[in-house]
XYZ file of C-alpha atoms in Angstrom:
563
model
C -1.059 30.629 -12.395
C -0.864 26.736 -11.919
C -2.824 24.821 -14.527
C -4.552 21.732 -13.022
C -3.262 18.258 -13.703
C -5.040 17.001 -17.054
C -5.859 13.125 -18.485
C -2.313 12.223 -18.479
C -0.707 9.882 -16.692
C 1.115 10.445 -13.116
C 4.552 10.994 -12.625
C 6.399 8.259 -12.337
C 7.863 8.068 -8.278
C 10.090 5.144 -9.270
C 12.622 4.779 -11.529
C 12.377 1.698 -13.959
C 13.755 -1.598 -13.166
C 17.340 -2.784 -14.256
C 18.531 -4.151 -17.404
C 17.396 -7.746 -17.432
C 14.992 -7.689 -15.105
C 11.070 -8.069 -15.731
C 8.123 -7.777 -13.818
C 6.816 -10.115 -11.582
C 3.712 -12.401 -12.053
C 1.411 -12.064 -8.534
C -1.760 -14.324 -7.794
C -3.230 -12.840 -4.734
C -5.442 -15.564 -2.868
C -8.034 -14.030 -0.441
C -10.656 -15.522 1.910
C -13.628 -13.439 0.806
C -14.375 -10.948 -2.633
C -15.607 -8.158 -0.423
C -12.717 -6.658 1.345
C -11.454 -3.764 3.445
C -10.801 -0.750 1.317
C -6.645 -0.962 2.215
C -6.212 -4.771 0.546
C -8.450 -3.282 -2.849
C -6.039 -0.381 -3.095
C -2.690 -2.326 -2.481
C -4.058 -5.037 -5.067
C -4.942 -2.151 -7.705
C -1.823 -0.110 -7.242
C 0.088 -3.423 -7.634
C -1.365 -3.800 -10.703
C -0.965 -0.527 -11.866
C 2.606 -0.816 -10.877
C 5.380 -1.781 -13.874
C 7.248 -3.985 -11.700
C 3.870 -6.340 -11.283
C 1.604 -8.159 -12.808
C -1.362 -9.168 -11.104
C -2.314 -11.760 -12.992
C -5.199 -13.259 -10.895
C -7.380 -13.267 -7.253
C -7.961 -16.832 -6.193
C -10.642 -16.715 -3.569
C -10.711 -19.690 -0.872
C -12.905 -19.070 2.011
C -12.352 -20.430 4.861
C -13.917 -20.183 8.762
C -12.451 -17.376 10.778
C -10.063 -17.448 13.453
C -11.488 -17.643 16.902
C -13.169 -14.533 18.448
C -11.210 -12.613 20.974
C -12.575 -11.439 24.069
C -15.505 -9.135 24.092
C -13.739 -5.759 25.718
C -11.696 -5.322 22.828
C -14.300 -5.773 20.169
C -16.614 -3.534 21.980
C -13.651 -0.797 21.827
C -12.531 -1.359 18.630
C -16.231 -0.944 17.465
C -17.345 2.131 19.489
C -13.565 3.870 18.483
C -14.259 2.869 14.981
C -17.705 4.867 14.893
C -15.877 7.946 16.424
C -13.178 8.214 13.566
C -14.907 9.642 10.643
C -13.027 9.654 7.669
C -10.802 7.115 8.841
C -13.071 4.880 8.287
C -12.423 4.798 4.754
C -9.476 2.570 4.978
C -11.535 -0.442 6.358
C -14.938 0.258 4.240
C -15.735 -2.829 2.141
C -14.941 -2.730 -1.144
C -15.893 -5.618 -4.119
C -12.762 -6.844 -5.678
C -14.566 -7.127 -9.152
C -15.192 -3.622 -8.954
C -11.888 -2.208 -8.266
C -9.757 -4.304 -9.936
C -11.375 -4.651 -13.511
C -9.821 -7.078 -16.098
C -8.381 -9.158 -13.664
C -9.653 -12.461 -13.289
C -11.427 -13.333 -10.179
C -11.828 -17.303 -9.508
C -13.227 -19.445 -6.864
C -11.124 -22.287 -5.455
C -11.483 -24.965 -3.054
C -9.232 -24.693 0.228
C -8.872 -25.740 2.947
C -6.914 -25.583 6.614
C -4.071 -28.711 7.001
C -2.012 -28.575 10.546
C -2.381 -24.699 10.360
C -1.105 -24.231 6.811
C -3.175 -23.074 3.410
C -4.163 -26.418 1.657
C -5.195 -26.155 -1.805
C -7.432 -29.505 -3.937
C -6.220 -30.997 -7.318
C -7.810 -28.394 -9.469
C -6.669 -25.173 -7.894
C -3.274 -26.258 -7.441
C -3.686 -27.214 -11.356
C -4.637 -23.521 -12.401
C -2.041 -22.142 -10.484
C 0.587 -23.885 -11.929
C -1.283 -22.640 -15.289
C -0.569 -19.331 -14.176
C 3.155 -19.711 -13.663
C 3.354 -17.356 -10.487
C 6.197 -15.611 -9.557
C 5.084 -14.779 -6.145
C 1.803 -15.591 -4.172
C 0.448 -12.748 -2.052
C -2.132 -14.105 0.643
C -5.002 -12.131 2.742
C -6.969 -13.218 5.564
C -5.970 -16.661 5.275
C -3.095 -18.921 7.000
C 0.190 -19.281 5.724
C 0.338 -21.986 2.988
C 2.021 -25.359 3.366
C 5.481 -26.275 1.266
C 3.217 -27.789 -1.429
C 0.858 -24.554 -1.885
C 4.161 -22.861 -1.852
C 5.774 -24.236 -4.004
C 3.907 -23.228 -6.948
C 5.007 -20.046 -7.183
C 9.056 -19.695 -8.265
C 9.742 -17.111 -6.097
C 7.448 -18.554 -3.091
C 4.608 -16.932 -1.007
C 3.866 -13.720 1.095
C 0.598 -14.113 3.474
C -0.501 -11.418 5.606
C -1.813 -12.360 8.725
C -5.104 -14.177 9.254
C -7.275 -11.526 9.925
C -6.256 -8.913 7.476
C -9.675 -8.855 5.867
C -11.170 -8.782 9.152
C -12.078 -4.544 9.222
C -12.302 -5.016 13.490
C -10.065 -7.155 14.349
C -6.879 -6.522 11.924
C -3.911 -4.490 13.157
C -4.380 -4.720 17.028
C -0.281 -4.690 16.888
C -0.895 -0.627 16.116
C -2.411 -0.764 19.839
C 0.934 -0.385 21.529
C 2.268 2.329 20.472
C -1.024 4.362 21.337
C -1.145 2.919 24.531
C 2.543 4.215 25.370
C 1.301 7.881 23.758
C 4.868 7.120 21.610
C 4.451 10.409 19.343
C 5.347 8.220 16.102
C 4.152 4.682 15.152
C 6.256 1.840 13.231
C 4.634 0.828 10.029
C 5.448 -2.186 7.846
C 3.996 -5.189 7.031
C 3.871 -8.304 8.962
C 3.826 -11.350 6.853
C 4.988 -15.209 6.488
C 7.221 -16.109 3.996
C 7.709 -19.313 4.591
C 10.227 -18.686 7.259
C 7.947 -17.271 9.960
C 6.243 -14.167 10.470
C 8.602 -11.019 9.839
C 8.261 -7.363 9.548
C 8.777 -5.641 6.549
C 9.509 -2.286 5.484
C 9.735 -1.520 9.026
C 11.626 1.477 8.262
C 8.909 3.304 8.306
C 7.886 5.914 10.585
C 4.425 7.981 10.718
C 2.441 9.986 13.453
C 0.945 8.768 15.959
C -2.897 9.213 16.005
C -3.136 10.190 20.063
C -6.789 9.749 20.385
C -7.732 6.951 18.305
C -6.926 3.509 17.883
C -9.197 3.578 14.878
C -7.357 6.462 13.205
C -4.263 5.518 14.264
C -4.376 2.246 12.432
C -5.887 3.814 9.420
C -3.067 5.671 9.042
C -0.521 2.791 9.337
C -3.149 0.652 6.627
C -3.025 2.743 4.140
C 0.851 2.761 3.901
C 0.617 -0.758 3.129
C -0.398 -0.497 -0.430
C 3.133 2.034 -1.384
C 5.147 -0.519 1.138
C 4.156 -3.301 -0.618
C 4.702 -1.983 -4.205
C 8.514 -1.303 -2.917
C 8.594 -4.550 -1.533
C 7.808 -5.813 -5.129
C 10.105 -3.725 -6.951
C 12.551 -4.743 -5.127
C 12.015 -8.529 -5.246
C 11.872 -7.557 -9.239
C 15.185 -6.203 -8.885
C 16.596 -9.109 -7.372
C 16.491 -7.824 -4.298
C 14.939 -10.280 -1.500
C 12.920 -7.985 1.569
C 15.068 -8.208 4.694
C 12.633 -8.134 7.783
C 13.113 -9.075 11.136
C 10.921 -11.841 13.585
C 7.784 -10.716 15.538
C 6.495 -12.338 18.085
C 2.562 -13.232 18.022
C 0.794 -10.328 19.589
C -1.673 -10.439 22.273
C -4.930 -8.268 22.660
C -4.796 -6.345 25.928
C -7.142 -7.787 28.574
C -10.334 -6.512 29.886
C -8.955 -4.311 32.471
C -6.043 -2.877 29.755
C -8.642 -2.441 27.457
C -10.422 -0.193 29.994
C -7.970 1.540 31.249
C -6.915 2.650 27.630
C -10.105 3.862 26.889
C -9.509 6.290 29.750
C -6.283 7.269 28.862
C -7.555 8.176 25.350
C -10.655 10.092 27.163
C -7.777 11.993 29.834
C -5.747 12.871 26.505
C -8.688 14.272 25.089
C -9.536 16.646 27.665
C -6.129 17.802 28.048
C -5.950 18.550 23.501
C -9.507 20.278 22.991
C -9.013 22.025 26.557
C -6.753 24.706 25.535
C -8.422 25.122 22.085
C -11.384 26.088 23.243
C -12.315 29.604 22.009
C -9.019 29.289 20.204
C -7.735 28.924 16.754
C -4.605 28.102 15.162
C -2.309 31.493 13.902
C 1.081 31.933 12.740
C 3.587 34.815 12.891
C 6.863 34.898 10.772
C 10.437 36.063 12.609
C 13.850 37.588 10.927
C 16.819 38.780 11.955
C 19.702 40.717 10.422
C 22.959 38.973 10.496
C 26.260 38.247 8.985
C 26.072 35.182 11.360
C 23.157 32.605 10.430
C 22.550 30.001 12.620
C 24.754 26.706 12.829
C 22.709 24.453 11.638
C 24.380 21.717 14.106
C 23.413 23.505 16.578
C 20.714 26.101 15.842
C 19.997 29.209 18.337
C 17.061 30.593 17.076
C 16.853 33.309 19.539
C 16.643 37.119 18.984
C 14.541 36.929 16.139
C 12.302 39.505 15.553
C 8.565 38.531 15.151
C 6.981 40.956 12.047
C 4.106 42.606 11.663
C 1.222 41.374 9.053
C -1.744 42.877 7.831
C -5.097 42.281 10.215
C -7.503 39.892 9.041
C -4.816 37.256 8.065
C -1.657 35.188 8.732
C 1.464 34.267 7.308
C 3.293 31.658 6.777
C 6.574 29.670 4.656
C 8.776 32.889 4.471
C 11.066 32.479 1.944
C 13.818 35.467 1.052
C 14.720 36.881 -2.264
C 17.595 39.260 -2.810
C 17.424 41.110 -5.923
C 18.737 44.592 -7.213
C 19.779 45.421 -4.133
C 15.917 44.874 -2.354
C 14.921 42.255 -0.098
C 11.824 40.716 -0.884
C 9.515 38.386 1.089
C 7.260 35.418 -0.161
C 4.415 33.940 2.253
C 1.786 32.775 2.113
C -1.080 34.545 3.183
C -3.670 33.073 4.639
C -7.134 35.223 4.837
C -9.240 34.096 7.986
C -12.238 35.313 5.816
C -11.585 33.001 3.057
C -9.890 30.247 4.957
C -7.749 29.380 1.625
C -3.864 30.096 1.380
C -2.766 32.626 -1.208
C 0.658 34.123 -2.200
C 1.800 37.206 -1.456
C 5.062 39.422 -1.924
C 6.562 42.064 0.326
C 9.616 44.021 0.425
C 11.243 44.015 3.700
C 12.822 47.509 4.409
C 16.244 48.396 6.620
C 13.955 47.459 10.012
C 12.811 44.012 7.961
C 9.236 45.824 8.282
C 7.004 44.787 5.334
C 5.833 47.122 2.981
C 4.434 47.316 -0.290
C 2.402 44.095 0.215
C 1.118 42.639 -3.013
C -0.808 39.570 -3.788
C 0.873 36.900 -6.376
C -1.440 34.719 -6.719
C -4.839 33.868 -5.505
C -6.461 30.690 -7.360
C -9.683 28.690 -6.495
C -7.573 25.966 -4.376
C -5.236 26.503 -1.297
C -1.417 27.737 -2.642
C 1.721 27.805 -0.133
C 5.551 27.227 0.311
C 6.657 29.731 -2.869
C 10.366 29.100 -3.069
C 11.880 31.876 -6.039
C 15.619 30.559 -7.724
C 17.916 32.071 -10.255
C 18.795 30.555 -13.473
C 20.201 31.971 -16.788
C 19.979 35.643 -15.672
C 16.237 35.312 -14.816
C 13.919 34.689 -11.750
C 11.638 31.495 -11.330
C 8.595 30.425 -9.193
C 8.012 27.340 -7.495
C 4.216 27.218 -5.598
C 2.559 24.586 -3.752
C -0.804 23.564 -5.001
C -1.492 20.327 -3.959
C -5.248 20.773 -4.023
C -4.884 21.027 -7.556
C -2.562 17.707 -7.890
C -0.065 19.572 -10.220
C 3.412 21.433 -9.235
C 4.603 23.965 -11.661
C 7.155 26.410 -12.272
C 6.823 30.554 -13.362
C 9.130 32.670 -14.748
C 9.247 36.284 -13.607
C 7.425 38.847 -16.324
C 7.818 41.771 -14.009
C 9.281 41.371 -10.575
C 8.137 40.617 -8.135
C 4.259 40.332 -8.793
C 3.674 39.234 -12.344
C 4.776 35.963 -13.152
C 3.909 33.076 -16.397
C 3.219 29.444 -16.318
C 6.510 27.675 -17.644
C 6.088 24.284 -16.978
C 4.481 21.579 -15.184
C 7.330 19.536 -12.854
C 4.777 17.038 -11.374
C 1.444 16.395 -12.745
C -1.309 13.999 -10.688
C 0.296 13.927 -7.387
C -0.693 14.970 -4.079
C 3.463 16.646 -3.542
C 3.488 19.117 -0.929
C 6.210 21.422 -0.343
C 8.064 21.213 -3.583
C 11.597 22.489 -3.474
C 14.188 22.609 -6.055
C 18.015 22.805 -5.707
C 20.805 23.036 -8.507
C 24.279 21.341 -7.575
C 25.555 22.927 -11.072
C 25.369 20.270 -13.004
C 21.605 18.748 -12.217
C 18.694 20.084 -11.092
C 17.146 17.928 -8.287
C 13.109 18.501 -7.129
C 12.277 17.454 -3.395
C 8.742 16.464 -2.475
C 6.659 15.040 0.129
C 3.945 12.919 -1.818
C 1.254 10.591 -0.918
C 1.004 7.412 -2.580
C -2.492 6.753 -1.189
C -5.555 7.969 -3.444
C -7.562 6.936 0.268
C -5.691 9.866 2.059
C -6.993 10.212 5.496
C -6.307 13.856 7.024
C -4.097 15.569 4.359
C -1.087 13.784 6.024
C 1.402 14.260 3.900
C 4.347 14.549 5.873
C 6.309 10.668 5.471
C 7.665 9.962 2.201
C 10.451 12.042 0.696
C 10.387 11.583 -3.090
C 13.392 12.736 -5.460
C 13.245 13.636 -8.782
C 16.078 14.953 -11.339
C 16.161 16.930 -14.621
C 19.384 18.462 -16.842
C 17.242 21.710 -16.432
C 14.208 23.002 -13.803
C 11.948 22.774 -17.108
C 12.361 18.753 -16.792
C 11.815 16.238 -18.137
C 11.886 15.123 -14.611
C 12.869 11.445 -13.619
C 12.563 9.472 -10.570
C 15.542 8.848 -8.478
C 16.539 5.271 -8.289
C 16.390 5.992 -4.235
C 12.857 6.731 -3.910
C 11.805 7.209 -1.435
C 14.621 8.689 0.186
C 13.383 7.939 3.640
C 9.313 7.208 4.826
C 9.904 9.360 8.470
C 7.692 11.497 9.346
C 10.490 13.351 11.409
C 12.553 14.754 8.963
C 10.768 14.071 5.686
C 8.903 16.828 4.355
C 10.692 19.877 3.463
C 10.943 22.742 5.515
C 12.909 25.610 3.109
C 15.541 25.922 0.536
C 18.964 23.813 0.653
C 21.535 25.603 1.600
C 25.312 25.410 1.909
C 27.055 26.360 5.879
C 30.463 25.709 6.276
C 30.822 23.666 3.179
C 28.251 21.293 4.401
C 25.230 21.133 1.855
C 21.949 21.257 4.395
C 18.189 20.225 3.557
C 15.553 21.645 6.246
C 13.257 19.674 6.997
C 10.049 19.043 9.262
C 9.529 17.141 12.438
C 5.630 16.595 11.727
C 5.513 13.578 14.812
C 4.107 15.844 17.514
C 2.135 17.800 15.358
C 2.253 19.026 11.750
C 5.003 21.218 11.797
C 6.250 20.992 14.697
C 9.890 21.628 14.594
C 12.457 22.559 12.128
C 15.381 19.584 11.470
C 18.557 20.139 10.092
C 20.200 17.248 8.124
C 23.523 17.446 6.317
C 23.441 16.144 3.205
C 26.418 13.825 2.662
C 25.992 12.094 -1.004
C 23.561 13.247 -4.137
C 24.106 12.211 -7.449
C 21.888 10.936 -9.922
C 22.097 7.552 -8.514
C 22.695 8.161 -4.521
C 21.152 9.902 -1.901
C 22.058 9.814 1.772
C 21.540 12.822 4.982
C 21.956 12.525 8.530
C 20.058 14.997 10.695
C 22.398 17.618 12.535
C 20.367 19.668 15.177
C 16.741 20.962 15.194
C 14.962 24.628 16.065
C 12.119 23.611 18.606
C 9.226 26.173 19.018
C 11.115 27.857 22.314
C 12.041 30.931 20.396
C 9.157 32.917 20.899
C 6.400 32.391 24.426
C 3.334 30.292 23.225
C 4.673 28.721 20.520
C 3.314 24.938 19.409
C 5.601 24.276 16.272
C 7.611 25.956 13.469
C 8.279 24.372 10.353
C 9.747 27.016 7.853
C 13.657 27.841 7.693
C 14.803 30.172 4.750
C 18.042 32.557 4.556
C 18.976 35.345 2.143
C 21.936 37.429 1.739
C 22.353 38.741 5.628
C 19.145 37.399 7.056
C 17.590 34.859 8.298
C 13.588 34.265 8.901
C 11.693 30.862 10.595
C 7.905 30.732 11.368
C 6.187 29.340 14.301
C 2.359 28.339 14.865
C 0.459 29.382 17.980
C -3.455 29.641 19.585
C -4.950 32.823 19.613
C -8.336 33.900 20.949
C -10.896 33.824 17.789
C -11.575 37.463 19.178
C -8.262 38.436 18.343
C -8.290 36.527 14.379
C -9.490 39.911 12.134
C -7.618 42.709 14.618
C -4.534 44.386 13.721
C -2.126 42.977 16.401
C 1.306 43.095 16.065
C 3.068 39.968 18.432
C 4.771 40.640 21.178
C 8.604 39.930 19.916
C 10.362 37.576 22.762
């Protein structure tokens, strides 16, 4: 089936800069060479980026900002023990090891009316450097002069970024609210206060932790920052918008949250007790399909599947006068997604189930497409970093490697569409090689090719839009009413949550632009908890929803109760 990603480098996920413009030439300055895991990753992917060169790390240290209170750093350090792997964003990490060949020096600095104050001789090498742009952690912003020895000025992130408790408190609010998404961005000085940047971004809030929460919003800043960069390449200064200084909750707040976190709790692991996460696949027969604008998802009828399993990411293929159905099936025993192929008969009950493929890593969302009189495969296998296409040998089971459309990325949910002229390649992909949790669900990443064999190239767009509530693809494009449409997944909630509809209103090789339309929530069928697969054939339609089932219940041959 898929080969895995080899040696070679990663796709590129940005196109390259204008004509006439070159990279820029970064000195970061830090207080300390032993850093939190997020500032090691944004400094290597900086300088792994072609719009940057990280030319040096200057390290100053310099005494800490006051303590806070001692209710907040007792929280912060009991949460943090509780979050298991997202504690990897804050583990400390040597800047000599992670960013080799770039030179490390020690300069003398110190702390003038609030500002960064640099002596003789490290304002000399510096200017030796010829910086385009200084980029400061865990120190105070720098005064004029420090500034002004870079051409294009200074970026500091706030004083305690290199702090692993005490950074990112701001994350607090929105987890004290229970908001179901969380603002990213990066708060910084520039010389004309402290702004928010990139603040156009949108990811899940982590209910239950403040710990995971924030690692989730951290390790965004290394991709936020490259953008930032490429764009100040491009000529492009960041917009951003004031923030006020934030203050850490008091003692009482600080107890009272831990309570609310502990209630919340409860009221999650409650229901899941004895429970376990299934899905069930629904279709109907119409000449009617759902108006996207306003989506009735009602009437469906819920299929049966083999015991012992689920299924999931329906998608429909019409051919020779058969209707087929691709899932993917996902074997309780094994635990490990697979796909399979079914045809669907005049009752749309499956039959004839056959497996497709069945590799050593997980495999989902199989989209099939038509092009030059012959059938092609698209399959999910992120686990694998790779995302290839297969061209039918005998339909619908046998099917040969034909090319490899992403190679080294974590891209989940892959899914191609042909405007018949260019082939264009959808993708949810992390950035981060410090993923926390599989989340994958943010940044929408577009690619085009003259043909679905590539070469593929980045759109100059990317990413189309970092929102967790209608990025990551949900099902093929499709055209209603003359209105091109891109499903999509509300992943805020929960993963896969809901299905969103947004119309897409410009693509071309150089533009992008979609406004969501209406939404299928998971009311359609009693005991649902998301749905986050839309796909249509020729005279039916078919959406999945998620649900909790007793564990009893996982291996027997139950057929759902249709609503």
């Amino acid at each position: 089936m898929t080969q895995r990603a080899d040696a070679a480098a990663p796709t590129p996920l940005y196109a390259p800069l204008p004509p006439g413009c070159r990279a820029l030439r970064v000195v970061a300055l830090v207080d300390r060479e032993v850093v939190p895991a997020w500032i090691a990753e944004a400094l290597a992917a900086l300088a792994a980026d072609d719009a940057c060169e990280l030319v040096a790390v200057l390290r100053a240290p310099l005494p800490p900002p006051r303590p806070r209170h001692r209710a907040i750093d007792v929280f912060v350090r009991i949460d943090a023990a509780l979050a298991g792997a997202a504690r990897k964003a804050t583990a400390a990490v040597a800047l000599r090891d992670r960013l080799a060949g770039v030179p490390l020096h020690d300069v003398v600095a110190r702390e003038d009316a609030g500002g960064l104050a640099l002596d003789e001789r490290a304002a000399a090498l510096l200017r030796a450097l010829e910086a385009d742009l200084l980029l400061g952690f865990g120190l105070p912003p720098p005064t004029p002069a420090v500034r002004a020895l870079a051409r294009r000025g200074a970026w500091f992130l706030e004083r305690d970024a290199t702090d692993a408790r005490r950074h990112g408190l701001r994350h607090l609010d929105a987890l004290r609210r229970g908001d179901a998404v969380s603002r990213g961005g990066v708060v910084m000085h520039d010389g004309d206060g402290w702004r928010l940047c990139g603040g156009d971004d949108w990811s899940a809030t982590a209910q239950l932790s403040f710990a995971r929460n924030r690692a989730y919003q951290l390790l965004r800043v290394p991709a936020i920052l490259v953008r930032l960069l490429r764009h100040l390449a491009a000529g492009q200064a960041p917009t951003g918008e004031t923030v006020p200084a934030f203050t850490p909750p008091g003692v009482i707040a600080t107890v009272l949250l831990a309570l609310r976190l502990a209630a919340r709790a409860l009221r999650r692991h409650l229901p899941r007790l004895g429970r376990a996460e299934d899905w069930v696949l629904a279709a109907r027969r119409t000449d009617a399909p759902l108006d996207p604008a306003r989506p009735d998802a009602q009437g469906l009828r819920v299929l049966a599947t083999p015991p012992g399993r689920f299924w999931a990411d329906p998608s429909l293929v019409h051919h020779e006068g058969r209707d087929w159905l691709f899932v993917e099936e996902y074997p309780y025993a094994t635990r490990r997604g697979r796909i399979a192929v079914a045809e669907l008969d005049a009752t749309l009950a499956p039959i004839n189930v056959r497996t497709v493929f069945d590799e050593p890593w997980h495999l989902s969302y199989p989209l099939v497409y038509e092009w030059q009189g012959e059938l092609w495969l698209t399959v999910e296998s992120s686990a694998a970093r790779t995302f290839a296409l297969h061209r039918a040998i005998e339909f619908p089971a046998r099917w040969a490697f034909a090319a490899e459309l992403l190679r080294g990325r974590n891209a989940v949910d892959g899914t191609l569409h042909h405007d018949g002229t260019h082939w264009y390649l959808f993708a949810c992909i992390s950035e981060s090689p410090l993923d926390v949790d599989r989340r994958v669900w943010t940044d929408l990443f577009l690619f085009v090719a003259d043909s679905p064999l590539g070469p593929w190239r980045a759109h100059p767009a990317n990413p189309l839009l970092s929102d967790v509530r209608r990025a990551r693809p949900a099902g093929k494009l499709f055209a209603h009413e003359g209105r091109l449409i891109r499903p999509a997944q509300d992943c805020s909630v929960d993963y896969g949550y809901a299905v969103v509809f947004n119309e897409v209103v410009a693509l071309d090789p150089q533009r992008y632009e979609e406004r969501p339309l209406g939404r299928i929530e998971p009311d359609w069928l009693r005991g649902l908890r998301g749905c986050h697969t839309y796909n249509r054939g020729p005279g039916i339609e078919i959406v999945d929803g998620k649900r909790l089932v007793p564990r009893r219940h996982l291996r027997a041959a139950t057929t759902p109760e249709s609503p």
